[in-house]
Structure formats: structure tokens, C-alpha cells
PDB file of C-alpha atoms in Angstrom:
ATOM      1  CA  MET F  21      98.131-260.086  59.373  1.00  0.00           C
ATOM      2  CA  ILE F  22      96.757-261.290  62.708  1.00  0.00           C
ATOM      3  CA  GLN F  23      96.310-257.694  63.838  1.00  0.00           C
ATOM      4  CA  THR F  24      94.324-256.879  60.685  1.00  0.00           C
ATOM      5  CA  ALA F  25      92.132-259.955  61.160  1.00  0.00           C
ATOM      6  CA  PHE F  26      91.543-258.978  64.798  1.00  0.00           C
ATOM      7  CA  LEU F  27      90.553-255.425  63.797  1.00  0.00           C
ATOM      8  CA  LEU F  28      88.197-256.775  61.150  1.00  0.00           C
ATOM      9  CA  TRP F  29      86.634-259.169  63.664  1.00  0.00           C
ATOM     10  CA  ALA F  30      86.279-256.340  66.218  1.00  0.00           C
ATOM     11  CA  ALA F  31      84.552-254.140  63.653  1.00  0.00           C
ATOM     12  CA  LEU F  32      82.129-256.887  62.685  1.00  0.00           C
ATOM     13  CA  ALA F  33      81.442-257.867  66.286  1.00  0.00           C
ATOM     14  CA  SER F  34      80.688-254.287  67.245  1.00  0.00           C
ATOM     15  CA  GLN F  35      78.166-253.966  64.389  1.00  0.00           C
ATOM     16  CA  SER F  36      76.355-257.177  65.196  1.00  0.00           C
ATOM     17  CA  PRO F  37      74.200-255.861  68.087  1.00  0.00           C
ATOM     18  CA  ASP F  38      73.198-252.849  65.978  1.00  0.00           C
ATOM     19  CA  SER F  39      72.129-255.043  63.095  1.00  0.00           C
ATOM     20  CA  ALA F  40      70.314-257.406  65.468  1.00  0.00           C
ATOM     21  CA  ALA F  41      68.533-254.469  67.096  1.00  0.00           C
ATOM     22  CA  ARG F  42      67.632-253.061  63.683  1.00  0.00           C
ATOM     23  CA  ALA F  43      66.300-256.454  62.577  1.00  0.00           C
ATOM     24  CA  ALA F  44      64.176-256.694  65.734  1.00  0.00           C
ATOM     25  CA  LEU F  45      62.876-253.166  65.171  1.00  0.00           C
ATOM     26  CA  THR F  46      62.098-253.969  61.541  1.00  0.00           C
ATOM     27  CA  ARG F  47      60.196-257.117  62.542  1.00  0.00           C
ATOM     28  CA  ALA F  48      58.245-255.188  65.172  1.00  0.00           C
ATOM     29  CA  ILE F  49      57.343-252.438  62.704  1.00  0.00           C
ATOM     30  CA  PHE F  50      56.080-254.908  60.113  1.00  0.00           C
ATOM     31  CA  THR F  51      54.273-257.105  62.638  1.00  0.00           C
ATOM     32  CA  THR F  52      52.479-254.027  63.943  1.00  0.00           C
ATOM     33  CA  ARG F  53      51.679-252.998  60.366  1.00  0.00           C
ATOM     34  CA  ASP F  54      50.116-256.389  59.682  1.00  0.00           C
ATOM     35  CA  SER F  55      48.048-256.302  62.869  1.00  0.00           C
ATOM     36  CA  VAL F  56      46.813-252.770  62.082  1.00  0.00           C
ATOM     37  CA  ARG F  57      45.746-254.034  58.669  1.00  0.00           C
ATOM     38  CA  ALA F  58      43.847-256.868  60.362  1.00  0.00           C
ATOM     39  CA  VAL F  59      41.958-254.296  62.447  1.00  0.00           C
ATOM     40  CA  ARG F  60      41.083-252.425  59.256  1.00  0.00           C
ATOM     41  CA  ARG F  61      39.847-255.601  57.571  1.00  0.00           C
ATOM     42  CA  SER F  62      37.650-256.535  60.517  1.00  0.00           C
ATOM     43  CA  ALA F  63      36.280-252.976  60.675  1.00  0.00           C
ATOM     44  CA  ALA F  64      35.386-253.117  56.989  1.00  0.00           C
ATOM     45  CA  ALA F  65      33.685-256.474  57.488  1.00  0.00           C
ATOM     46  CA  PHE F  66      31.725-255.078  60.445  1.00  0.00           C
ATOM     47  CA  ARG F  67      30.357-252.219  58.319  1.00  0.00           C
ATOM     48  CA  ARG F  68      29.425-254.435  55.367  1.00  0.00           C
ATOM     49  CA  ASP F  69      25.608-254.570  54.958  1.00  0.00           C
ATOM     50  CA  LEU F  70      25.211-253.639  58.615  1.00  0.00           C
ATOM     51  CA  GLY F  71      21.610-252.507  58.201  1.00  0.00           C
ATOM     52  CA  ALA F  72      20.499-255.913  56.942  1.00  0.00           C
ATOM     53  CA  ALA F  73      22.748-258.025  59.181  1.00  0.00           C
ATOM     54  CA  SER F  74      21.109-260.279  61.740  1.00  0.00           C
ATOM     55  CA  PRO F  75      21.817-259.728  65.439  1.00  0.00           C
ATOM     56  CA  ASP F  76      23.981-262.872  65.456  1.00  0.00           C
ATOM     57  CA  LEU F  77      26.024-261.576  62.539  1.00  0.00           C
ATOM     58  CA  VAL F  78      26.486-258.163  64.179  1.00  0.00           C
ATOM     59  CA  VAL F  79      27.704-259.883  67.336  1.00  0.00           C
ATOM     60  CA  ALA F  80      30.054-262.177  65.378  1.00  0.00           C
ATOM     61  CA  ARG F  81      31.507-259.217  63.504  1.00  0.00           C
ATOM     62  CA  SER F  82      31.890-257.310  66.754  1.00  0.00           C
ATOM     63  CA  GLN F  83      33.831-260.230  68.196  1.00  0.00           C
ATOM     64  CA  ALA F  84      36.065-260.209  65.110  1.00  0.00           C
ATOM     65  CA  VAL F  85      36.781-256.493  65.593  1.00  0.00           C
ATOM     66  CA  ARG F  86      37.471-257.100  69.262  1.00  0.00           C
ATOM     67  CA  SER F  87      39.837-259.975  68.472  1.00  0.00           C
ATOM     68  CA  ALA F  88      41.684-257.927  65.860  1.00  0.00           C
ATOM     69  CA  CYS F  89      42.113-255.039  68.288  1.00  0.00           C
ATOM     70  CA  ALA F  90      43.260-257.382  71.053  1.00  0.00           C
ATOM     71  CA  GLY F  91      45.659-259.076  68.647  1.00  0.00           C
ATOM     72  CA  ALA F  92      47.199-255.752  67.654  1.00  0.00           C
ATOM     73  CA  ILE F  93      48.032-254.706  71.212  1.00  0.00           C
ATOM     74  CA  PRO F  94      51.040-257.042  71.821  1.00  0.00           C
ATOM     75  CA  PRO F  95      52.875-256.062  68.588  1.00  0.00           C
ATOM     76  CA  ALA F  96      52.260-252.367  69.268  1.00  0.00           C
ATOM     77  CA  THR F  97      53.521-252.807  72.838  1.00  0.00           C
ATOM     78  CA  ALA F  98      56.618-254.648  71.609  1.00  0.00           C
ATOM     79  CA  LEU F  99      57.326-251.906  69.066  1.00  0.00           C
ATOM     80  CA  ASP F 100      56.892-249.248  71.721  1.00  0.00           C
ATOM     81  CA  SER F 101      59.335-251.083  74.013  1.00  0.00           C
ATOM     82  CA  LEU F 102      61.903-251.482  71.244  1.00  0.00           C
ATOM     83  CA  LEU F 103      61.697-247.829  70.256  1.00  0.00           C
ATOM     84  CA  SER F 104      62.051-246.732  73.868  1.00  0.00           C
ATOM     85  CA  ALA F 105      65.057-248.986  74.454  1.00  0.00           C
ATOM     86  CA  GLN F 106      66.988-248.053  71.325  1.00  0.00           C
ATOM     87  CA  PRO F 107      68.985-244.902  70.836  1.00  0.00           C
ATOM     88  CA  ARG F 108      67.764-242.583  68.114  1.00  0.00           C
ATOM     89  CA  GLU F 109      68.970-243.662  64.676  1.00  0.00           C
ATOM     90  CA  ARG F 110      71.620-241.479  63.115  1.00  0.00           C
ATOM     91  CA  GLY F 111      70.107-238.971  60.736  1.00  0.00           C
ATOM     92  CA  THR F 112      66.575-239.370  62.097  1.00  0.00           C
ATOM     93  CA  PRO F 113      65.092-236.101  63.319  1.00  0.00           C
ATOM     94  CA  VAL F 114      64.159-236.112  66.992  1.00  0.00           C
ATOM     95  CA  ALA F 115      60.687-234.781  66.166  1.00  0.00           C
ATOM     96  CA  THR F 116      60.013-237.669  63.763  1.00  0.00           C
ATOM     97  CA  ARG F 117      60.732-240.269  66.410  1.00  0.00           C
ATOM     98  CA  ALA F 118      58.775-238.335  69.051  1.00  0.00           C
ATOM     99  CA  ARG F 119      55.717-238.183  66.781  1.00  0.00           C
ATOM    100  CA  VAL F 120      55.932-241.932  66.134  1.00  0.00           C
ATOM    101  CA  GLU F 121      56.149-242.650  69.843  1.00  0.00           C
ATOM    102  CA  ARG F 122      53.188-240.368  70.561  1.00  0.00           C
ATOM    103  CA  ARG F 123      51.086-241.946  67.793  1.00  0.00           C
ATOM    104  CA  LEU F 124      52.082-245.391  69.017  1.00  0.00           C
ATOM    105  CA  GLY F 125      50.786-244.470  72.478  1.00  0.00           C
ATOM    106  CA  ASP F 126      47.536-243.267  70.898  1.00  0.00           C
ATOM    107  CA  LEU F 127      47.326-246.502  68.930  1.00  0.00           C
ATOM    108  CA  ARG F 128      47.798-248.670  72.003  1.00  0.00           C
ATOM    109  CA  ALA F 129      45.166-246.745  73.971  1.00  0.00           C
ATOM    110  CA  THR F 130      42.710-246.895  71.072  1.00  0.00           C
ATOM    111  CA  LEU F 131      43.219-250.630  70.605  1.00  0.00           C
ATOM    112  CA  ALA F 132      42.653-251.274  74.308  1.00  0.00           C
ATOM    113  CA  ARG F 133      39.466-249.195  74.237  1.00  0.00           C
ATOM    114  CA  CYS F 134      38.344-250.987  71.056  1.00  0.00           C
ATOM    115  CA  GLU F 135      38.828-254.340  72.741  1.00  0.00           C
ATOM    116  CA  LYS F 136      36.507-253.271  75.565  1.00  0.00           C
ATOM    117  CA  GLU F 137      33.916-251.445  73.469  1.00  0.00           C
ATOM    118  CA  PHE F 138      33.431-254.191  70.911  1.00  0.00           C
ATOM    119  CA  ASP F 139      32.877-256.875  73.522  1.00  0.00           C
ATOM    120  CA  PRO F 140      29.314-257.840  72.619  1.00  0.00           C
ATOM    121  CA  GLY F 141      28.360-258.817  76.170  1.00  0.00           C
ATOM    122  CA  TYR F 142      24.744-259.921  76.147  1.00  0.00           C
ATOM    123  CA  TRP F 143      24.100-261.073  72.616  1.00  0.00           C
ATOM    124  CA  TYR F 144      20.794-259.586  71.569  1.00  0.00           C
ATOM    125  CA  THR F 145      20.688-256.616  73.910  1.00  0.00           C
ATOM    126  CA  ARG F 146      24.010-255.311  72.595  1.00  0.00           C
ATOM    127  CA  SER F 147      23.550-255.993  68.883  1.00  0.00           C
ATOM    128  CA  ASP F 148      21.330-252.912  68.401  1.00  0.00           C
ATOM    129  CA  SER F 149      23.823-250.755  70.278  1.00  0.00           C
ATOM    130  CA  LEU F 150      26.699-252.149  68.246  1.00  0.00           C
ATOM    131  CA  ARG F 151      24.798-251.511  65.044  1.00  0.00           C
ATOM    132  CA  ALA F 152      24.053-247.922  66.113  1.00  0.00           C
ATOM    133  CA  TRP F 153      27.394-246.660  67.393  1.00  0.00           C
ATOM    134  CA  GLY F 154      29.777-249.180  65.837  1.00  0.00           C
ATOM    135  CA  PRO F 155      30.353-247.314  62.552  1.00  0.00           C
ATOM    136  CA  TYR F 156      31.015-244.032  64.388  1.00  0.00           C
ATOM    137  CA  ARG F 157      33.472-245.692  66.759  1.00  0.00           C
ATOM    138  CA  LEU F 158      35.181-247.508  63.896  1.00  0.00           C
ATOM    139  CA  GLN F 159      35.682-244.174  62.138  1.00  0.00           C
ATOM    140  CA  GLN F 160      37.404-242.826  65.254  1.00  0.00           C
ATOM    141  CA  ILE F 161      39.606-245.920  65.350  1.00  0.00           C
ATOM    142  CA  GLU F 162      40.382-245.511  61.651  1.00  0.00           C
ATOM    143  CA  ASN F 163      41.484-241.919  62.257  1.00  0.00           C
ATOM    144  CA  VAL F 164      43.993-243.099  64.867  1.00  0.00           C
ATOM    145  CA  LEU F 165      45.203-245.917  62.601  1.00  0.00           C
ATOM    146  CA  ARG F 166      45.666-243.492  59.722  1.00  0.00           C
ATOM    147  CA  ALA F 167      47.607-241.004  61.883  1.00  0.00           C
ATOM    148  CA  TYR F 168      49.846-243.791  63.207  1.00  0.00           C
ATOM    149  CA  GLU F 169      50.517-245.162  59.728  1.00  0.00           C
ATOM    150  CA  TYR F 170      51.432-241.737  58.394  1.00  0.00           C
ATOM    151  CA  GLU F 171      53.965-241.186  61.179  1.00  0.00           C
ATOM    152  CA  ILE F 172      55.441-244.695  61.020  1.00  0.00           C
ATOM    153  CA  GLN F 173      55.846-244.388  57.246  1.00  0.00           C
ATOM    154  CA  THR F 174      57.699-241.107  57.739  1.00  0.00           C
ATOM    155  CA  TYR F 175      59.899-242.716  60.394  1.00  0.00           C
ATOM    156  CA  VAL F 176      60.574-245.833  58.332  1.00  0.00           C
ATOM    157  CA  ALA F 177      61.596-243.713  55.348  1.00  0.00           C
ATOM    158  CA  ALA F 178      63.920-241.696  57.603  1.00  0.00           C
ATOM    159  CA  ILE F 179      65.718-244.845  58.815  1.00  0.00           C
ATOM    160  CA  GLY F 180      65.900-246.290  55.305  1.00  0.00           C
ATOM    161  CA  LEU F 181      63.299-249.049  55.342  1.00  0.00           C
ATOM    162  CA  ARG F 182      60.432-249.710  52.960  1.00  0.00           C
ATOM    163  CA  TYR F 183      57.000-249.894  54.605  1.00  0.00           C
ATOM    164  CA  SER F 184      54.619-250.892  51.798  1.00  0.00           C
ATOM    165  CA  SER F 185      53.482-254.294  50.527  1.00  0.00           C
TER     166      SER F 185
END
């Protein structure tokens, strides 16, 4: 009886780090998802009635985009670190994980560039520039976000998680 209890305890103890690592990975995936959605929301707000927006409003919206991009960098970095540190999940194709890691690198670079580019600097001198190239740059950012989300959804499905909602 004691031997059986010991074996059961050993089995549970050996699974604990895996479940803790999986929980941390799950949290990182969903935190990154939420921060990517915040970038999308701020980008949509930036584009809203941009032609009629005052210079102050353009600058305020630019600061919101910049803050959203800056806020998305730490979760993406944490997710990248967790993925790099963990062994590949059983049953997950190597190519799926490699694509996620590549898209995550693209995401991090894009967010860092977004943080710099949407810094309004001098208020009124930059508002016309932001109004002119902002929508184009936001479309480029959206393309990277979309590519990342496609790959992370594929990866999440492969490891048995649900990404939506």
C-alpha cells in the first residue's frame, strides 16, 4: 500500500512542472492575444474620422497607438522566452512551432518600430505627418498582427488549447 501511494505521488509530482509550465505558456499566449487586440483597437481609433480630426486629436490617438504597441512588447517577449525555454509539445509539428517563433519575432520587431514611429514628438509639426502616413503604417502593422494570430491559432489548436473569446 505504501509503495502504491509512493508511486502515485511520484507520478503526480513529475507531472506538476509540466502542468505549471503549460499554465504559464497558456497565460502568456492569452496575455499576448489581449495586448495584440489592444493594438488593433487603438489603430482603429486612430483611423476613425482622421481627415476631420484636429491636430491635438491626431496626436492623442498617436500616443494611444504608441502606448498600445509599447504595452504589447513585454507579453510578446515573455511568450517568446517561454516558447524558447520549453521543449516542443508532443504531437506538435516542428514547423508549426518554428512558424510561431518566427512570427513572434516579427511581431516584437513591429511593435518596437510602432512604438518609435507613433511617438508624436513635436505636437503640431508631426500631426500632419501622422495623418499622412499613419494609415499606411497601421496597415503594415495589421498585416504582421494578422500573420502572427494565424500562426498562434494554428499552434494553440495543435497543443489542444482554445484561442478565441
